[in-house]
Coordinates of C-alpha atoms in Angstrom, one line a residue:
X2 CA -44.0 -108.5 -163.8
X3 CA -45.6 -110.4 -167.0
X4 CA -44.1 -111.5 -170.4
X5 CA -46.1 -112.6 -173.8
X6 CA -45.0 -116.3 -173.3
X7 CA -43.6 -116.2 -176.8
X8 CA -43.1 -120.9 -176.8
X9 CA -46.8 -123.1 -177.2
X10 CA -47.3 -125.4 -173.8
X11 CA -48.4 -129.0 -174.3
X12 CA -48.1 -131.0 -171.9
X13 CA -48.6 -135.3 -171.4
X14 CA -51.7 -137.1 -171.7
X15 CA -50.4 -139.0 -169.5
X16 CA -51.9 -136.6 -166.6
X17 CA -55.3 -138.6 -165.9
X18 CA -55.3 -142.4 -164.9
X19 CA -57.0 -142.6 -168.4
X20 CA -56.5 -143.5 -172.4
X21 CA -54.6 -141.1 -174.7
X22 CA -58.3 -139.4 -176.2
X23 CA -60.3 -138.8 -172.7
X24 CA -56.9 -137.4 -171.2
X25 CA -57.3 -135.5 -175.1
X26 CA -60.3 -134.6 -174.8
X27 CA -60.1 -132.9 -171.3
X28 CA -56.4 -131.3 -171.8
X29 CA -57.1 -130.0 -175.2
X30 CA -59.2 -127.3 -175.1
X31 CA -56.1 -125.4 -171.6
X32 CA -52.7 -126.6 -174.4
X33 CA -52.1 -125.6 -177.9
X34 CA -50.4 -128.8 -178.2
X35 CA -50.5 -132.3 -175.7
X36 CA -47.6 -135.1 -176.2
X37 CA -48.2 -138.5 -176.7
X38 CA -46.2 -140.5 -174.7
X39 CA -46.2 -144.0 -176.4
X40 CA -43.7 -145.3 -174.3
X41 CA -44.2 -149.2 -175.2
X42 CA -44.8 -151.2 -177.4
X43 CA -43.9 -155.2 -177.3
X44 CA -47.3 -155.5 -175.0
X45 CA -50.7 -156.5 -177.5
X46 CA -53.0 -153.3 -177.6
X47 CA -50.3 -151.1 -175.8
X48 CA -49.8 -148.3 -178.9
X49 CA -53.3 -146.6 -180.4
X50 CA -55.4 -147.8 -182.9
X51 CA -55.9 -146.2 -186.2
X52 CA -59.6 -145.2 -185.6
X53 CA -57.6 -143.7 -182.5
X54 CA -56.0 -141.8 -184.2
X55 CA -58.7 -140.8 -186.8
X56 CA -60.4 -139.5 -183.3
X57 CA -57.2 -137.7 -181.8
X58 CA -56.4 -135.9 -185.9
X59 CA -61.2 -135.1 -185.2
X60 CA -60.0 -133.5 -181.6
X61 CA -56.7 -131.4 -183.0
X62 CA -59.5 -129.8 -186.0
X63 CA -61.7 -128.9 -183.3
X64 CA -59.7 -127.6 -180.0
X65 CA -57.0 -125.9 -182.3
X66 CA -54.1 -128.6 -181.5
X67 CA -51.4 -130.6 -181.8
X68 CA -49.7 -132.8 -181.2
X69 CA -46.1 -134.5 -180.7
X70 CA -44.8 -138.0 -180.3
X71 CA -43.0 -138.9 -177.6
X72 CA -41.8 -143.2 -179.7
X73 CA -40.9 -146.1 -177.5
X74 CA -37.9 -146.5 -174.9
X75 CA -38.3 -150.7 -174.6
X76 CA -36.8 -150.9 -178.4
X77 CA -33.3 -150.1 -178.5
X78 CA -31.4 -148.7 -182.1
X79 CA -28.3 -148.0 -179.4
X80 CA -28.1 -151.7 -178.6
X81 CA -25.2 -154.8 -179.4
X82 CA -27.6 -156.9 -180.9
X83 CA -27.6 -155.7 -184.8
X84 CA -31.4 -158.1 -185.1
X85 CA -32.8 -156.4 -182.6
X86 CA -31.5 -152.9 -183.6
X87 CA -33.3 -153.7 -186.7
X88 CA -36.7 -155.0 -185.0
X89 CA -36.1 -151.4 -182.6
X90 CA -35.9 -149.3 -186.4
X91 CA -39.3 -152.0 -187.8
X92 CA -41.4 -150.8 -185.0
X93 CA -40.6 -146.7 -184.6
X94 CA -40.7 -146.6 -188.6
X95 CA -44.4 -148.6 -187.5
X96 CA -45.7 -146.0 -185.0
X97 CA -44.3 -142.8 -186.6
X98 CA -46.2 -144.8 -189.9
X99 CA -49.1 -145.1 -187.8
X100 CA -49.3 -141.5 -186.0
X101 CA -48.6 -140.0 -189.8
X102 CA -51.8 -138.2 -190.5
X103 CA -51.3 -136.0 -187.4
X104 CA -48.4 -133.8 -188.6
X105 CA -46.8 -134.3 -185.4
X106 CA -44.5 -131.6 -184.4
X107 CA -41.9 -134.4 -184.0
X108 CA -40.8 -137.6 -182.9
X109 CA -38.9 -137.8 -179.5
X110 CA -36.0 -140.7 -179.4
X111 CA -34.0 -142.2 -176.6
X112 CA -30.4 -142.4 -178.0
X113 CA -29.9 -145.0 -175.5
X114 CA -26.4 -145.8 -173.2
X115 CA -25.9 -149.1 -171.0
X116 CA -24.9 -149.2 -166.8
X117 CA -21.6 -149.7 -167.8
X118 CA -20.6 -148.1 -169.9
X119 CA -21.5 -144.4 -168.3
X120 CA -19.4 -145.8 -165.7
X121 CA -16.9 -146.1 -168.0
X122 CA -16.7 -143.1 -169.9
X123 CA -13.7 -143.0 -169.7
X124 CA -13.1 -146.7 -172.7
X125 CA -12.9 -145.4 -175.4
X126 CA -13.4 -149.2 -176.6
X127 CA -16.7 -149.3 -175.4
X128 CA -17.4 -145.9 -176.3
X129 CA -16.4 -146.1 -179.9
X130 CA -18.6 -149.9 -180.1
X131 CA -21.6 -148.3 -178.3
X132 CA -21.0 -144.5 -181.1
X133 CA -21.2 -147.8 -184.3
X134 CA -23.8 -149.4 -183.0
X135 CA -26.2 -146.1 -183.0
X136 CA -24.9 -145.3 -186.4
X137 CA -26.3 -148.2 -187.7
X138 CA -29.4 -148.1 -185.5
X139 CA -29.8 -144.8 -187.1
X140 CA -29.0 -145.4 -190.9
X141 CA -32.1 -148.2 -190.0
X142 CA -34.4 -145.7 -188.4
X143 CA -33.1 -143.3 -191.6
X144 CA -33.6 -146.2 -194.5
X145 CA -37.4 -146.4 -194.1
X146 CA -37.4 -142.5 -196.5
X147 CA -38.8 -140.3 -193.6
X148 CA -36.7 -137.7 -192.7
X149 CA -34.4 -137.0 -189.9
X150 CA -35.4 -133.1 -188.9
X151 CA -39.0 -134.9 -187.5
X152 CA -36.7 -137.0 -185.1
X153 CA -36.0 -135.5 -182.1
X154 CA -33.2 -136.6 -180.0
X155 CA -34.2 -136.0 -175.9
X156 CA -30.1 -135.5 -173.8
X157 CA -31.3 -137.7 -171.4
X158 CA -28.6 -138.7 -167.5
X159 CA -25.0 -138.3 -170.1
X160 CA -24.2 -135.6 -171.2
X161 CA -25.3 -134.4 -174.6
X162 CA -22.7 -134.1 -175.9
X163 CA -21.3 -137.7 -176.7
X164 CA -24.2 -137.0 -179.4
X165 CA -23.3 -134.1 -180.7
X166 CA -22.4 -135.6 -183.8
X167 CA -23.5 -138.3 -184.2
X168 CA -27.3 -135.3 -184.1
X169 CA -25.2 -133.1 -186.7
X170 CA -24.2 -135.5 -188.8
X171 CA -27.6 -137.4 -189.3
X172 CA -28.9 -133.9 -189.2
X173 CA -31.6 -134.5 -186.3
X174 CA -33.6 -132.6 -183.8
X175 CA -33.1 -131.9 -180.1
X176 CA -35.4 -132.4 -177.5
X177 CA -33.6 -130.3 -174.6
X178 CA -35.3 -132.3 -171.1
X179 CA -34.8 -129.3 -169.4
X180 CA -35.3 -131.9 -165.9
X181 CA -32.7 -133.9 -167.5
X182 CA -30.6 -131.7 -167.5
X183 CA -30.4 -130.1 -164.1
X184 CA -31.0 -133.9 -162.0
X185 CA -27.9 -135.0 -163.3
X186 CA -26.0 -131.4 -163.5
X187 CA -25.0 -130.1 -167.0
X188 CA -24.6 -127.0 -168.5
X189 CA -28.6 -126.4 -169.1
X190 CA -27.9 -122.5 -170.6
X191 CA -24.6 -124.8 -172.5
X192 CA -26.7 -126.8 -174.1
X193 CA -29.7 -124.6 -175.2
X194 CA -27.8 -121.8 -176.3
X195 CA -26.0 -124.2 -178.6
X196 CA -29.0 -126.5 -180.0
X197 CA -32.4 -124.0 -179.8
X198 CA -31.7 -123.1 -183.3
X199 CA -32.7 -127.3 -183.7
X200 CA -35.1 -127.5 -181.2
X201 CA -38.7 -127.4 -181.6
X202 CA -39.3 -129.0 -178.2
X203 CA -38.0 -129.2 -174.3
X204 CA -39.6 -131.1 -172.2
X205 CA -40.0 -128.8 -168.1
X206 CA -40.3 -130.4 -165.0
X207 CA -39.7 -130.5 -161.1
X208 CA -36.2 -131.3 -159.5
X209 CA -36.7 -131.9 -156.6
X210 CA -33.6 -132.6 -154.5
X211 CA -34.2 -134.9 -150.9
X212 CA -32.0 -135.9 -148.5
X213 CA -30.1 -139.2 -149.9
X214 CA -32.8 -139.4 -153.8
X215 CA -33.2 -136.2 -156.6
X216 CA -36.8 -137.3 -157.8
X217 CA -37.4 -135.8 -161.3
X218 CA -41.2 -135.8 -163.5
X219 CA -42.7 -133.7 -160.5
X220 CA -43.3 -130.3 -160.3
X221 CA -42.2 -126.5 -160.8
X222 CA -42.1 -125.4 -157.5
X223 CA -40.2 -128.2 -156.6
X224 CA -37.0 -126.4 -158.3
X225 CA -34.6 -124.7 -156.7
X226 CA -34.8 -120.6 -157.8
X227 CA -32.0 -120.6 -159.2
X228 CA -33.2 -123.0 -161.8
X229 CA -36.2 -121.2 -162.3
X230 CA -34.7 -118.9 -163.2
X231 CA -32.4 -120.4 -165.2
X232 CA -35.5 -121.5 -167.0
X233 CA -37.4 -118.4 -167.0
X234 CA -34.6 -116.3 -169.2
X235 CA -34.7 -119.8 -171.9
X236 CA -38.7 -119.3 -171.9
X237 CA -38.9 -115.7 -173.4
X238 CA -36.8 -116.6 -175.6
X239 CA -38.3 -119.5 -176.8
X240 CA -40.0 -120.1 -180.2
X241 CA -41.1 -124.1 -180.0
X242 CA -43.3 -126.1 -178.2
X243 CA -42.4 -126.8 -174.6
X244 CA -44.6 -129.4 -172.3
X245 CA -44.9 -129.7 -169.2
X246 CA -43.1 -133.6 -168.8
X247 CA -46.0 -134.8 -165.7
X248 CA -47.7 -137.8 -165.1
X249 CA -50.7 -136.2 -162.3
X250 CA -53.1 -133.2 -162.2
X251 CA -51.2 -132.2 -159.1
X252 CA -48.4 -131.7 -160.1
X253 CA -49.5 -130.3 -163.7
X254 CA -52.0 -127.5 -161.9
X255 CA -49.3 -126.8 -159.4
X256 CA -46.5 -126.3 -162.9
X257 CA -48.8 -124.0 -164.1
X258 CA -48.9 -121.8 -161.4
X259 CA -45.1 -121.4 -161.8
X260 CA -45.5 -120.3 -165.1
X261 CA -48.7 -118.4 -164.6
X262 CA -46.1 -115.6 -162.0
X263 CA -43.9 -115.3 -165.0
X264 CA -45.4 -115.3 -168.4
X265 CA -49.1 -114.2 -170.0
X266 CA -52.0 -116.8 -171.4
X267 CA -50.9 -119.7 -169.2
X268 CA -53.5 -122.1 -168.6
X269 CA -55.4 -122.2 -165.8
X270 CA -56.0 -124.8 -162.7
X271 CA -57.7 -127.4 -164.5
X272 CA -60.4 -129.4 -162.6
X273 CA -60.9 -132.9 -162.6
X274 CA -64.6 -133.9 -164.5

C-alpha cells in the first residue's frame, strides 16, 4: 500500500559536479525544494553572486520551486574567541541577506561542539563555558534584527538535548537530520516527537554500518530495516520539507526508489542530462 506524500520533497544543490544554478536547472522539475549548500564562506567567489540569486529566483518562479539554505560551517558561533564569534555572525548575516530575495523556507545552522568537550561531557565547567559562548554567538547573529524562527539548528553528533534550552530560549527552529540521529545512536523517534512542531525541514540520507566504519550521506537503501520503518512512521505525518541530503546522482536515485515504495508522487529516476 502506498501512502500519499504529506511532505515537500527536496534534495541538495550538489547532485551533479557543477555549480548551484546548473543543478537547480536539472533538478527543479522533479522536486518541490532545493537545499542550497553554502558550506564555505572564506574563499573568494565561493558564494553565489547577486546575479546568481536573481537567476535562482527566476528558476523558482518558472519551476514552482522553493529553497532552503544550508549556512556555512567554516565559521563558528560557538568558539572560544569572541572576535571569531563576531566575525562568524557578520558572515552568516551576509549570507542570509544575500538569499533574502528567495524567501527561503529556513536557514540551517550548525552549533558545533569542540572534540574535547564531546569526549568529556561530564565536565560542567567546559560545558557551561561552551553554552555561554553559544548564547553570545547567537545574540550576535540575532542582533541583525532577523526573525529567529528562520534559523533551524541542525541535530549533529552530540545529543540534541544539550541545546534544547538554547533553542527554546532564542525561539529558534530545528532541522532534524535523521541520518545523524541514526549514525550517532540517538533516539530519532523521541527527537521528532519532541520537536516536530518547530521543524520546517528534515535531512534524510542513508547510513551504512560497515565492519570498521559508519558511512552517512549515502543512499537510503543502505539503512537497516528498523530505521526504514522509523522513517516511514515519521514521514507519514510530517508536513514540512524532506531534503534528501546526498551528493551524487546514484545515491539520489537509489533513495528515490526507496521512497517510491512507500509514497505516491515521488520523483522518477533522474538521468544525467
